[in-house]
Structure formats: structure tokens, C-alpha cells
mmCIF file of C-alpha atoms and ligand atoms in Angstrom:
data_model
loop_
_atom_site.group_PDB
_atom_site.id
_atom_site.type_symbol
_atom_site.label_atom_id
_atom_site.label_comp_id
_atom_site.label_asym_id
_atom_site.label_seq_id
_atom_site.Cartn_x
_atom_site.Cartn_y
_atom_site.Cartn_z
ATOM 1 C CA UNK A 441 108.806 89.775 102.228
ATOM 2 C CA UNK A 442 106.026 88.489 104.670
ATOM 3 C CA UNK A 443 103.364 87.419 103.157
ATOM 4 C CA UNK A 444 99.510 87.789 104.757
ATOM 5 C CA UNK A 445 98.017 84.768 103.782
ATOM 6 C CA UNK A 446 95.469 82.727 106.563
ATOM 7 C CA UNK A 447 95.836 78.551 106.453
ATOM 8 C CA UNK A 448 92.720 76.626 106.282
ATOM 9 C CA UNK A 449 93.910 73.508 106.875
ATOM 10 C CA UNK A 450 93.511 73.126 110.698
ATOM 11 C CA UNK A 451 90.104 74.648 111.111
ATOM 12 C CA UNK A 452 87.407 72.109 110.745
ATOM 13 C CA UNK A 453 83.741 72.845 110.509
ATOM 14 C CA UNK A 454 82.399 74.878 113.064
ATOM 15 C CA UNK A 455 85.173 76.447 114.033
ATOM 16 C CA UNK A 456 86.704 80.392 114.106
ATOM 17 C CA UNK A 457 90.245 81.916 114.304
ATOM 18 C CA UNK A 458 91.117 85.245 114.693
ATOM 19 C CA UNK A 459 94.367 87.301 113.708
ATOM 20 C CA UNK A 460 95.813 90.750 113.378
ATOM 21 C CA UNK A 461 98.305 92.167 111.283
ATOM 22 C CA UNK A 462 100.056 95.827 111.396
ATOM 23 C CA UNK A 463 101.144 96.317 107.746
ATOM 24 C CA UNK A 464 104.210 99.092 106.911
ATOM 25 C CA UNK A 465 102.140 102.149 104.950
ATOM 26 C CA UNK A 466 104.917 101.636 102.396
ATOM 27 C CA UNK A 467 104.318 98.014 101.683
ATOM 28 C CA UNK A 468 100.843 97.981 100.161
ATOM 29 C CA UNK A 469 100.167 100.533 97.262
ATOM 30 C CA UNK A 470 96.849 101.020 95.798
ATOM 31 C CA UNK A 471 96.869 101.253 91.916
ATOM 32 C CA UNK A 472 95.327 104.820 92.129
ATOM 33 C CA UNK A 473 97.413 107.750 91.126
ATOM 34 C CA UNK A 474 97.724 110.643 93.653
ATOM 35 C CA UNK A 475 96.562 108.099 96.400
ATOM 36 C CA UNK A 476 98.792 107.282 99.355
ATOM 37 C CA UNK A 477 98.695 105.119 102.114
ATOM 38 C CA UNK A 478 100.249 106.929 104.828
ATOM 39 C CA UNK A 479 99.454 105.120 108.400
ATOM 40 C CA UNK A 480 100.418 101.407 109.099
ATOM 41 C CA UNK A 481 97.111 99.126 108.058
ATOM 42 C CA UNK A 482 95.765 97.714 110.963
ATOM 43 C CA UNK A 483 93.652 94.527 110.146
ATOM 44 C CA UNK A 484 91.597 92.401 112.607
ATOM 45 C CA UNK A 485 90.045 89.428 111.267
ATOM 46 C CA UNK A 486 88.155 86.388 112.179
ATOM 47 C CA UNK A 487 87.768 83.386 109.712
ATOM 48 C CA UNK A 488 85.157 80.466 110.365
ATOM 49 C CA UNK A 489 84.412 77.727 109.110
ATOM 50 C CA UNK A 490 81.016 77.809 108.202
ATOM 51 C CA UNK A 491 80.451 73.997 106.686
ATOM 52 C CA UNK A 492 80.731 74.286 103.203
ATOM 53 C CA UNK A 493 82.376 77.775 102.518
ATOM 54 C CA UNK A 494 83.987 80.167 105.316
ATOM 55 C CA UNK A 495 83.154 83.806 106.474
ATOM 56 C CA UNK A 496 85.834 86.247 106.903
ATOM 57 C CA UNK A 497 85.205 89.095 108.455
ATOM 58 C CA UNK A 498 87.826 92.149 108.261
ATOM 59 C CA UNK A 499 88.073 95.582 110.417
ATOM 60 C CA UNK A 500 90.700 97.700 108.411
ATOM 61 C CA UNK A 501 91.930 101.142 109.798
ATOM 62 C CA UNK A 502 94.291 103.169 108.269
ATOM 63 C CA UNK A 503 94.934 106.313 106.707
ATOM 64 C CA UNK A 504 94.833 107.862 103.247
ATOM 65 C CA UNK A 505 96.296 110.972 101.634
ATOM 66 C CA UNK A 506 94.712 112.216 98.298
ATOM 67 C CA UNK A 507 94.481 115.183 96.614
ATOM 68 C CA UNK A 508 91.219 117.760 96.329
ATOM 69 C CA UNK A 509 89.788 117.618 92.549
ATOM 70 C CA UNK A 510 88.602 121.174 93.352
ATOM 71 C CA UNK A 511 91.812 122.959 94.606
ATOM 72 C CA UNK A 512 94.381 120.127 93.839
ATOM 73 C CA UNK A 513 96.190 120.255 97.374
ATOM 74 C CA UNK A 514 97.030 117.154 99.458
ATOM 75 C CA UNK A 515 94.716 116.030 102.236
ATOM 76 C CA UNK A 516 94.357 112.961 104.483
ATOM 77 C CA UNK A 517 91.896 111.230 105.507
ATOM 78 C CA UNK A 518 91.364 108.215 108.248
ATOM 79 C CA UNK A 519 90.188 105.020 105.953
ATOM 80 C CA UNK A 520 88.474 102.582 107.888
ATOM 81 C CA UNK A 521 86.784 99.496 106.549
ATOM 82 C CA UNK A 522 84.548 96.872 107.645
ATOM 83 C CA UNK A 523 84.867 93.855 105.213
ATOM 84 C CA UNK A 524 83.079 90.731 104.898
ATOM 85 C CA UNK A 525 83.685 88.018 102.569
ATOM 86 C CA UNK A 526 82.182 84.256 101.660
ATOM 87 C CA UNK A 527 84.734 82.537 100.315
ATOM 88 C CA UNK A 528 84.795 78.579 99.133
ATOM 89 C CA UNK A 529 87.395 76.373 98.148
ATOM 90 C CA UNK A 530 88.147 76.293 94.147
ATOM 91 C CA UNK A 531 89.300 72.959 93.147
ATOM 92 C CA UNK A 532 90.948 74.163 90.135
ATOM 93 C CA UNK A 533 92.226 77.489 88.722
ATOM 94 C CA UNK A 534 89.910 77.074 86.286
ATOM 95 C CA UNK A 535 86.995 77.652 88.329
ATOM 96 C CA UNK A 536 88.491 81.221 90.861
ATOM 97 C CA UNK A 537 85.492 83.263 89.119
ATOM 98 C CA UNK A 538 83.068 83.891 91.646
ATOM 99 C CA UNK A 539 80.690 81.895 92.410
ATOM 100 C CA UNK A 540 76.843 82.226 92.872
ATOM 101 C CA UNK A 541 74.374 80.340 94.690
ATOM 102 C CA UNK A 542 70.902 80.958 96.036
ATOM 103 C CA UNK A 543 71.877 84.921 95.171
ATOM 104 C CA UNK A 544 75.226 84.550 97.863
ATOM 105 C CA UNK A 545 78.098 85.872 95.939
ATOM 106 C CA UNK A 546 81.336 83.373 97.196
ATOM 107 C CA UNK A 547 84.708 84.639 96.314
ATOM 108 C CA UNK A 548 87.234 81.319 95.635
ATOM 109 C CA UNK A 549 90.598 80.477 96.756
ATOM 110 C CA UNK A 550 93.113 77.905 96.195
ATOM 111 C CA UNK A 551 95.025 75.764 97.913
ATOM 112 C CA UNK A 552 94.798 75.678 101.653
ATOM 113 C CA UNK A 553 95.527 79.544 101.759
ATOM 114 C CA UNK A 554 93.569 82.690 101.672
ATOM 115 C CA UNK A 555 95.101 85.428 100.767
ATOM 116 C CA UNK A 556 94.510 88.534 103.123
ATOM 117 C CA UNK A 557 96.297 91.515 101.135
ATOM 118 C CA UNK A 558 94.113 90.559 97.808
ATOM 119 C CA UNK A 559 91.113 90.736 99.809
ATOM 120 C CA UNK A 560 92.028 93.888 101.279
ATOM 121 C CA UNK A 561 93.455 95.451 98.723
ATOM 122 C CA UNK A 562 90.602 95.435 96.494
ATOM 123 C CA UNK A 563 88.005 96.318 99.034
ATOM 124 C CA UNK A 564 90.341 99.632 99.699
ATOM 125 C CA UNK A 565 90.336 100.299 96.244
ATOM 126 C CA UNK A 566 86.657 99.597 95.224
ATOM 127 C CA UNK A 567 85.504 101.557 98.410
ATOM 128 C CA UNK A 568 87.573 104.963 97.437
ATOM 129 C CA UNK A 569 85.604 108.163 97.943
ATOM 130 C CA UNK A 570 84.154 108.966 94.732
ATOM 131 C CA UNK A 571 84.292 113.046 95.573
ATOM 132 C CA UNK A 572 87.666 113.594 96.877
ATOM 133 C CA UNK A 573 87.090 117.339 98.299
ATOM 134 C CA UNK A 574 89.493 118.692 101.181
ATOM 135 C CA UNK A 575 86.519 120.169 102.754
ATOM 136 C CA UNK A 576 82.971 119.884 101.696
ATOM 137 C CA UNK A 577 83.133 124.299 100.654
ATOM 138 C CA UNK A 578 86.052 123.819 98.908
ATOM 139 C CA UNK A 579 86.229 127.283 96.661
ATOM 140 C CA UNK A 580 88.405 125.175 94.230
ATOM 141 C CA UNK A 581 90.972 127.460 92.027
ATOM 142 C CA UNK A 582 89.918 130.152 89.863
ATOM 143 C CA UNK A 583 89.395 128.802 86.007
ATOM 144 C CA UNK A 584 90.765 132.395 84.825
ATOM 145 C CA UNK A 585 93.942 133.409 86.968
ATOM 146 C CA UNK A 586 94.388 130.129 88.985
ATOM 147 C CA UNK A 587 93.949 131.541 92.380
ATOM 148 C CA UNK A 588 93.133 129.191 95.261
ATOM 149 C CA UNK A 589 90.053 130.490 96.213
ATOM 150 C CA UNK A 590 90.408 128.991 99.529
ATOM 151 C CA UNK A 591 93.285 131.231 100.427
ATOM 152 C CA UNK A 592 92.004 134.685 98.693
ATOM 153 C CA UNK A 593 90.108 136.287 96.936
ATOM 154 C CA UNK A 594 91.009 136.631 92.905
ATOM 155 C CA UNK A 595 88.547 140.073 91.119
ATOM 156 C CA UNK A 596 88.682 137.846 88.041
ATOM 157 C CA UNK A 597 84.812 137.508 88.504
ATOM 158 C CA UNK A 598 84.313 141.099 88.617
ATOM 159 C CA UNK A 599 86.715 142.205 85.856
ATOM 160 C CA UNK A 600 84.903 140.159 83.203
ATOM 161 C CA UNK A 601 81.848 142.018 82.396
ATOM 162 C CA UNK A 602 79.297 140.346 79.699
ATOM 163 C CA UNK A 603 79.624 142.684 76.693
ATOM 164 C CA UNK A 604 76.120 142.905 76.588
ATOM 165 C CA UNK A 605 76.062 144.352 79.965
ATOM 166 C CA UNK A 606 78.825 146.242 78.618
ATOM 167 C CA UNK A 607 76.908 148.269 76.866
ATOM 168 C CA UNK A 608 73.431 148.770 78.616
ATOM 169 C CA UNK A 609 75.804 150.347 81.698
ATOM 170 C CA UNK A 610 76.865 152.615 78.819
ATOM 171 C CA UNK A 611 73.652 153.503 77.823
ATOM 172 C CA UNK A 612 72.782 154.288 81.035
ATOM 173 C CA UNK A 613 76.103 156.214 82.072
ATOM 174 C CA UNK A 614 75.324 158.569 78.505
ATOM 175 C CA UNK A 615 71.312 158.767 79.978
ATOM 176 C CA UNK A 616 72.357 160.237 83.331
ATOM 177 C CA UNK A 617 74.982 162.873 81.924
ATOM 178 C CA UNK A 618 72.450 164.104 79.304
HETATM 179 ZN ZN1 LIG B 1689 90.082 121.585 97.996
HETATM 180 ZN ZN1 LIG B 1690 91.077 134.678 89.440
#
């Protein structure tokens, strides 16, 4: 299994590398039920060496299929990302929580490696639309016969009649025959 990890070790201060990987749709799964990765990731990235902590910088395209929480069908959608990320270099395990300074949030690594499918991983996941719709009019399915409203057109509406209504159209039906 290839792993997507970018070395540090040869870039000194100052200096930026760029890369690009095309990663298999089936290779990277997101830990979100009914969410599918279903195009090859495409990731361009530059890392520099910014003096004392680098910048990576991440364009992500791909393509997602999820299902509607209205209607529950299947729909995809094209995913694309923009990521940025400060990172330093943690000297210990210990210390791989985040670090703050001067209100910068750094992200830590270890070794002499940082590891792109992490990074990219949890940006896809924390950047998940939060309303998943097929189309922004979804109809959604009927709550009384299950009828995708989308498709056609259920009477369930129409054959529940508020009993109180009920009874005023009976009042009226006696008023008009008497
Ligand atoms: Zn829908
Ligand atoms: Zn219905």
C-alpha cells in the first residue's frame, strides 16, 4: 500500500516543493455512513518552509455520492477543497496537540514526515455539507403513504380532513339542503 506522506528533511528554510497525487476512489473511505467517494482524489500541494513551522497548501477535487435526507435517494456531488495548514515539528508524541501561538493554530507532526491522507482526510470530513438535499425543492417522501413526492403526486394530503373541519362542511352541506 503506498503511502502519501511528504519528507521534510531536504527542504531548508525558505524553500517550497510541490507534488500531486491521483488517489484510487476505493482507497480512502470517510468514516461517514451513506458517504462514498466515487472519483479518483486529485491533490495538488505545495509545502514551504516557512522558518520555524511550514505552510501546506492543498487543492483537493473529487467526487462524492450521498444520499438526500429528504427523499433518501443517492446523489453525487463534485467535492472540491482548498486546504491550508501550519504545521510545526513535535519533538515528542507527547506534545502532537495543536499548538497555539499569537492566535495561529499549528497542527504537529513527527518525524521528518507529514502525513498527506490525515490531513486530507479530516478536512473532507469536517467540511461535509451539513444539508445533504438532491436538489434544493426536494418534495422529500410522503410521512403517510411513503410516496416520493418528487416522482408523483400521493392525495394523502387531501384525504385527511381535520375532524373539526369535518364537521363544519357538514353543517354546511345540512344548511344548503334545508
Ligand atoms: Zn431528495
Ligand atoms: Zn402519500
Amino acid at each position: 500500500m503506498r503511502d502519501f506522506k511528504i519528507s521534510v528533511s531536504n527542504l531548508r528554510s525558505g524553500q517550497s516543493k510541490s507534488f500531486n497525487y491521483t488517489v484510487p476512489e476505493k482507497l480512502w473511505h470517510l468514516p461517514e455512513e451513506d458517504i462514498e467517494i466515487v472519483k479518483p482524489i486529485q491533490i495538488d500541494g505545495i509545502l514551504t518552509h516557512a522558518g520555524d513551522f511550514f505552510l501546506l497548501k492543498l487543492k483537493v477535487q473529487t467526487r462524492i455520492r450521498l444520499k438526500c435526507t429528504r427523499c433518501l435517494e443517492e446523489f453525487e456531488k463534485d467535492y472540491l477543497l482548498d486546504i491550508e495548514e501550519q504545521l510545526r515539528h513535535a519533538d515528542h508524541e507527547d506534545n502532537l496537540e495543536e499548538l497555539t501561538d499569537d492566535e495561529i493554530l499549528y497542527s504537529t507532526f513527527l518525524g521528518q514526515e507529514i502525513d498527506i491522507q490525515q490531513i486530507v482526510v479530516e478536512h473532507l470530513v469536517l467540511n461535509l455539507p451539513l444539508k445533504r438535499l438532491c436538489k434544493i425543492d426536494c418534495q422529500g417522501l410522503c410521512p403517510i403513504c411513503g410516496q416520493d413526492r418528487n416522482l408523483s403526486h400521493c392525495n394523502c394530503e387531501e384525504d385527511i380532513v381535520d375532524p373539526r373541519l369535518q364537521a363544519l362542511k357538514q353543517l354546511l352541506k345540512e344548511k344548503d339542503y334545508s
